[in-house]
Amino acid sequence: MLVKTKKRIYPKEEVCIGCHLCEIYCVLAHSGTRDLIKAFKKKDRPSPRVIVEEKEGVHVTFALQCRHCDDPLCIKACITGAMHRDENTGAILCDEEKCVGCWSCILVCPYGAIRRGENKKVASKCDLCIEKGDPICVQNCPNSALELVEV
Ligand code: SF4
Ligand code: SF4
C-alpha cells in the first residue's frame, strides 16, 4: 500500500513581508543549477511552485499549495501517468518526461494547485522538495512565514 504524505506547507500571512524569496529559491531549487543567475537565464527555467499574491492594502497572501490529496483527482485525470504518488513519501508528483501538457490535471484540481509551466509545456506543482530535505521555500523564508507541518 502506498504511503500518503502527512506533510503540508502552511503560510503565516501575518508575518509575510512580500519579499518573494520563496519563489526565487523555488525556481533555483528546480533549475538543475546552484547558480542563481544561471537559473534565471535558462530558457526552460522552471516556474515557481509557490506564489506570493499581493492584494490592495493588505500586503500578501500565499496561494496554490498542493494538498497531496488522499484521492487525487489529478492522478485520475492524467492521460499519460505523469501525475503520480511517490511510493516512499506519498507526495503527488509530476514526471515532466511523461507530461504532454494536456492540462487535464489543472482542470480537475479542486485547489487550483497546478499551473502551466511558464517556459516549458509541462504541469508545474509543488513537490515539497521531496528529494532535497525540507522544502526550500520554508528553509529560506527570512521571516519564517512558511511552515512545514505534519498533519
Ligand atoms: S494537485 Fe490538486 S488534486 Fe492533485 S493532489 Fe494536489 S491538491 Fe489534490
Ligand atoms: S498536463 Fe501533464 S500531468 Fe497534467 S494531466 Fe496532462 S499529461 Fe498529466
XYZ file of C-alpha atoms and ligand atoms in Angstrom:
167
model
C 0.000 0.000 0.000
C 1.262 3.461 -0.870
C 2.205 5.871 1.889
C 0.240 9.127 1.999
C 2.268 12.159 2.873
C 1.354 13.901 6.090
C 3.434 16.976 5.316
C 1.843 20.253 4.315
C 3.277 23.741 3.916
C 1.183 26.404 5.593
C 1.606 30.148 5.178
C 1.583 32.595 8.067
C 0.223 35.590 6.195
C 0.532 37.867 9.201
C 4.332 37.738 9.098
C 4.906 37.556 5.317
C 6.763 40.655 4.136
C 6.172 40.046 0.428
C 9.853 39.662 -0.494
C 9.181 36.811 -2.978
C 12.327 34.979 -1.839
C 10.294 31.759 -1.565
C 9.513 31.986 -5.282
C 13.124 32.760 -6.171
C 14.538 29.860 -4.161
C 11.871 27.542 -5.571
C 12.984 28.363 -9.122
C 16.624 27.864 -8.136
C 15.924 24.533 -6.457
C 14.191 23.127 -9.540
C 16.556 24.598 -12.134
C 19.293 21.973 -12.057
C 21.946 24.551 -11.124
C 23.063 26.140 -7.870
C 23.839 29.439 -9.554
C 21.010 31.943 -9.247
C 21.964 33.948 -12.341
C 22.301 30.821 -14.483
C 18.986 29.527 -13.167
C 17.125 32.688 -14.159
C 18.827 32.895 -17.570
C 17.770 29.380 -18.574
C 15.274 29.311 -21.445
C 13.434 26.382 -19.892
C 13.555 27.926 -16.410
C 11.056 26.212 -14.093
C 8.103 28.203 -12.797
C 7.903 28.868 -9.065
C 5.598 26.385 -7.374
C 4.770 28.722 -4.538
C 3.113 32.027 -5.329
C 3.017 35.236 -3.333
C -0.020 37.354 -4.094
C -0.390 40.989 -3.221
C -3.785 42.439 -2.522
C -4.653 46.089 -2.127
C -3.728 47.416 1.220
C -3.197 44.106 2.906
C 0.103 43.100 1.728
C 0.278 39.499 0.864
C -1.351 36.150 0.783
C 0.028 32.839 -0.335
C -1.819 30.504 -2.601
C -1.685 27.296 -4.512
C -0.272 24.674 -2.212
C -0.954 21.082 -3.192
C -2.871 19.129 -0.535
C -1.408 15.810 -1.728
C -4.970 14.524 -1.585
C -5.945 11.065 -0.347
C -7.951 10.582 -3.519
C -6.142 12.800 -6.033
C -8.281 13.845 -8.995
C -5.150 14.980 -10.829
C -3.822 11.414 -10.944
C -7.174 10.074 -12.113
C -7.347 12.688 -14.875
C -3.780 12.358 -16.115
C -3.755 10.749 -19.540
C -0.121 9.654 -19.537
C 0.610 8.581 -15.978
C 2.828 11.638 -15.495
C 0.988 12.661 -12.342
C 1.700 10.049 -9.697
C 2.127 9.418 -5.990
C 5.690 8.899 -4.809
C 5.818 5.471 -3.203
C 8.238 6.420 -0.445
C 6.934 9.797 0.653
C 3.334 9.794 -0.521
C 3.736 13.162 -2.245
C 1.905 13.775 -5.512
C 4.483 14.494 -8.206
C 4.533 15.236 -11.926
C 7.026 13.352 -14.080
C 7.943 16.019 -16.628
C 9.325 13.412 -19.014
C 5.867 11.881 -19.330
C 3.786 15.068 -19.216
C 2.371 16.156 -22.588
C 0.793 19.376 -21.377
C -2.843 18.419 -21.905
C -3.801 20.356 -18.735
C -6.432 17.809 -17.623
C -4.905 17.841 -14.142
C -5.214 21.629 -13.950
C -8.898 21.422 -14.815
C -9.756 18.915 -12.096
C -7.627 20.022 -9.143
C -10.147 21.479 -6.663
C -7.488 23.689 -5.067
C -6.002 25.220 -8.194
C -2.653 23.827 -7.096
C -1.290 23.063 -10.561
C -0.140 25.647 -13.084
C 1.110 25.595 -16.638
C 4.886 25.793 -16.783
C 5.866 29.259 -17.983
C 8.819 28.206 -20.131
C 8.096 24.527 -20.702
C 4.845 22.824 -21.721
C 4.527 20.728 -18.584
C 2.344 20.801 -15.496
C 4.010 22.604 -12.599
C 3.204 21.909 -8.954
C 4.791 21.857 -5.530
C 6.718 18.634 -4.872
C 7.587 19.511 -1.252
C 11.245 19.422 -2.430
C 10.956 15.752 -1.685
C 14.491 14.940 -2.843
C 16.099 17.883 -1.072
C 15.064 17.540 2.563
C 12.815 20.282 3.892
C 11.118 22.500 1.311
C 13.473 25.173 0.019
C 10.848 27.913 0.416
C 10.433 27.043 4.088
C 14.196 26.960 4.634
C 14.810 30.333 3.011
C 11.935 32.497 4.169
C 13.650 35.301 6.121
C 10.660 35.839 8.373
C 9.574 32.217 8.930
C 6.285 32.882 7.146
C 6.123 29.363 5.728
C 5.836 26.373 7.983
C 6.120 22.656 7.274
C 3.500 20.877 9.338
C 2.785 17.178 9.907
C -0.990 16.756 9.700
S -2.717 18.688 -7.387
Fe -4.790 19.123 -6.598
S -5.961 17.207 -6.886
Fe -3.770 16.697 -7.098
S -3.193 16.034 -5.040
Fe -2.704 18.227 -5.216
S -4.483 19.299 -4.390
Fe -5.117 17.168 -4.820
S -0.805 18.205 -18.106
Fe 0.684 16.522 -17.843
S 0.447 15.845 -15.688
Fe -1.384 17.057 -16.232
S -2.915 15.522 -16.938
Fe -1.814 16.269 -18.783
S -0.131 14.806 -19.081
Fe -0.880 14.522 -16.970
